[in-house]
Amino acid sequence: MRTKLTILMLALSILPAACGSSASGGATTAVEGYITALATKDQAALISNSCADWEDDALIELDSFALVEVTIDGMSCAEAGTDGEVTLVNCTGMLNMSYNGEPQSLNLADRIYEVIEQDGNWLVCGVR
């Protein structure tokens, strides 16, 4: 019985860290989760990494990837500073896309992501 209780307590202590990656990993983790959600077309993950004010824009971005195959190549994100309460995040790497066999690429360095902390969660809330 004692072993089961110890295992249960350990599992419950690990669970919050495993569930909300953007909550525990900071601004860069939120952006990486956002980009990954776009590439994998995971609407729920995209919304969970977006602030309420950005959700409509995030869904429009997601719709733009609906008909293309997307892979992420070499993504790495880092905080680039702040602008008021907004943390700015730059990424490197590429989103490689294919539509009807025609390849296209999107350089992740072409955008700066605006991230806010809201109730302990880091959320993408815009791009520049």
mmCIF file with all atom_site columns, C-alpha atoms in Angstrom, residues 61-110:
data_model
loop_
_atom_site.group_PDB
_atom_site.id
_atom_site.type_symbol
_atom_site.label_atom_id
_atom_site.label_alt_id
_atom_site.label_comp_id
_atom_site.label_asym_id
_atom_site.label_entity_id
_atom_site.label_seq_id
_atom_site.pdbx_PDB_ins_code
_atom_site.Cartn_x
_atom_site.Cartn_y
_atom_site.Cartn_z
_atom_site.occupancy
_atom_site.B_iso_or_equiv
_atom_site.pdbx_formal_charge
_atom_site.auth_seq_id
_atom_site.auth_comp_id
_atom_site.auth_asym_id
_atom_site.auth_atom_id
_atom_site.pdbx_PDB_model_num
ATOM 1  C CA . GLU A 1 61  ? -2.907 30.858 -39.945 1.00 0.00 ? 61  GLU A CA 1
ATOM 2  C CA . LEU A 1 62  ? -3.899 27.250 -39.356 1.00 0.00 ? 62  LEU A CA 1
ATOM 3  C CA . ASP A 1 63  ? -6.399 27.398 -42.231 1.00 0.00 ? 63  ASP A CA 1
ATOM 4  C CA . SER A 1 64  ? -3.633 28.590 -44.560 1.00 0.00 ? 64  SER A CA 1
ATOM 5  C CA . PHE A 1 65  ? -1.798 25.296 -43.964 1.00 0.00 ? 65  PHE A CA 1
ATOM 6  C CA . ALA A 1 66  ? -4.855 23.101 -44.555 1.00 0.00 ? 66  ALA A CA 1
ATOM 7  C CA . LEU A 1 67  ? -3.946 21.919 -48.058 1.00 0.00 ? 67  LEU A CA 1
ATOM 8  C CA . VAL A 1 68  ? -0.171 21.672 -47.712 1.00 0.00 ? 68  VAL A CA 1
ATOM 9  C CA . GLU A 1 69  ? 2.125  19.087 -46.186 1.00 0.00 ? 69  GLU A CA 1
ATOM 10 C CA . VAL A 1 70  ? 4.356  20.771 -43.623 1.00 0.00 ? 70  VAL A CA 1
ATOM 11 C CA . THR A 1 71  ? 7.585  19.708 -41.950 1.00 0.00 ? 71  THR A CA 1
ATOM 12 C CA . ILE A 1 72  ? 9.749  21.637 -39.503 1.00 0.00 ? 72  ILE A CA 1
ATOM 13 C CA . ASP A 1 73  ? 13.469 21.768 -40.186 1.00 0.00 ? 73  ASP A CA 1
ATOM 14 C CA . GLY A 1 74  ? 15.929 22.878 -37.509 1.00 0.00 ? 74  GLY A CA 1
ATOM 15 C CA . MET A 1 75  ? 13.599 24.956 -35.337 1.00 0.00 ? 75  MET A CA 1
ATOM 16 C CA . SER A 1 76  ? 15.269 26.737 -32.443 1.00 0.00 ? 76  SER A CA 1
ATOM 17 C CA . CYS A 1 77  ? 13.722 29.658 -30.559 1.00 0.00 ? 77  CYS A CA 1
ATOM 18 C CA . ALA A 1 78  ? 15.202 32.148 -28.092 1.00 0.00 ? 78  ALA A CA 1
ATOM 19 C CA . GLU A 1 79  ? 13.980 35.176 -26.194 1.00 0.00 ? 79  GLU A CA 1
ATOM 20 C CA . ALA A 1 80  ? 15.063 38.379 -27.946 1.00 0.00 ? 80  ALA A CA 1
ATOM 21 C CA . GLY A 1 81  ? 13.992 40.943 -25.369 1.00 0.00 ? 81  GLY A CA 1
ATOM 22 C CA . THR A 1 82  ? 10.848 42.628 -24.140 1.00 0.00 ? 82  THR A CA 1
ATOM 23 C CA . ASP A 1 83  ? 8.512  45.391 -25.221 1.00 0.00 ? 83  ASP A CA 1
ATOM 24 C CA . GLY A 1 84  ? 6.543  46.443 -22.163 1.00 0.00 ? 84  GLY A CA 1
ATOM 25 C CA . GLU A 1 85  ? 4.825  43.328 -20.842 1.00 0.00 ? 85  GLU A CA 1
ATOM 26 C CA . VAL A 1 86  ? 5.449  41.420 -24.084 1.00 0.00 ? 86  VAL A CA 1
ATOM 27 C CA . THR A 1 87  ? 8.363  38.999 -24.406 1.00 0.00 ? 87  THR A CA 1
ATOM 28 C CA . LEU A 1 88  ? 9.782  38.885 -27.927 1.00 0.00 ? 88  LEU A CA 1
ATOM 29 C CA . VAL A 1 89  ? 10.897 35.523 -29.313 1.00 0.00 ? 89  VAL A CA 1
ATOM 30 C CA . ASN A 1 90  ? 12.965 34.906 -32.450 1.00 0.00 ? 90  ASN A CA 1
ATOM 31 C CA . CYS A 1 91  ? 13.257 31.504 -34.072 1.00 0.00 ? 91  CYS A CA 1
ATOM 32 C CA . THR A 1 92  ? 15.539 29.970 -36.640 1.00 0.00 ? 92  THR A CA 1
ATOM 33 C CA . GLY A 1 93  ? 14.759 27.083 -38.929 1.00 0.00 ? 93  GLY A CA 1
ATOM 34 C CA . MET A 1 94  ? 12.339 26.480 -41.749 1.00 0.00 ? 94  MET A CA 1
ATOM 35 C CA . LEU A 1 95  ? 8.795  25.365 -42.339 1.00 0.00 ? 95  LEU A CA 1
ATOM 36 C CA . ASN A 1 96  ? 9.029  23.252 -45.484 1.00 0.00 ? 96  ASN A CA 1
ATOM 37 C CA . MET A 1 97  ? 5.758  22.935 -47.338 1.00 0.00 ? 97  MET A CA 1
ATOM 38 C CA . SER A 1 98  ? 4.575  20.986 -50.332 1.00 0.00 ? 98  SER A CA 1
ATOM 39 C CA . TYR A 1 99  ? 1.406  21.546 -52.334 1.00 0.00 ? 99  TYR A CA 1
ATOM 40 C CA . ASN A 1 100 ? 0.789  19.234 -55.286 1.00 0.00 ? 100 ASN A CA 1
ATOM 41 C CA . GLY A 1 101 ? 4.487  18.397 -55.318 1.00 0.00 ? 101 GLY A CA 1
ATOM 42 C CA . GLU A 1 102 ? 5.552  22.048 -55.455 1.00 0.00 ? 102 GLU A CA 1
ATOM 43 C CA . PRO A 1 103 ? 7.956  22.830 -52.590 1.00 0.00 ? 103 PRO A CA 1
ATOM 44 C CA . GLN A 1 104 ? 7.956  26.107 -50.698 1.00 0.00 ? 104 GLN A CA 1
ATOM 45 C CA . SER A 1 105 ? 9.736  27.203 -47.542 1.00 0.00 ? 105 SER A CA 1
ATOM 46 C CA . LEU A 1 106 ? 9.001  29.720 -44.826 1.00 0.00 ? 106 LEU A CA 1
ATOM 47 C CA . ASN A 1 107 ? 12.001 31.026 -42.895 1.00 0.00 ? 107 ASN A CA 1
ATOM 48 C CA . LEU A 1 108 ? 11.093 31.145 -39.201 1.00 0.00 ? 108 LEU A CA 1
ATOM 49 C CA . ALA A 1 109 ? 13.565 34.024 -38.715 1.00 0.00 ? 109 ALA A CA 1
ATOM 50 C CA . ASP A 1 110 ? 11.263 36.297 -40.752 1.00 0.00 ? 110 ASP A CA 1
#
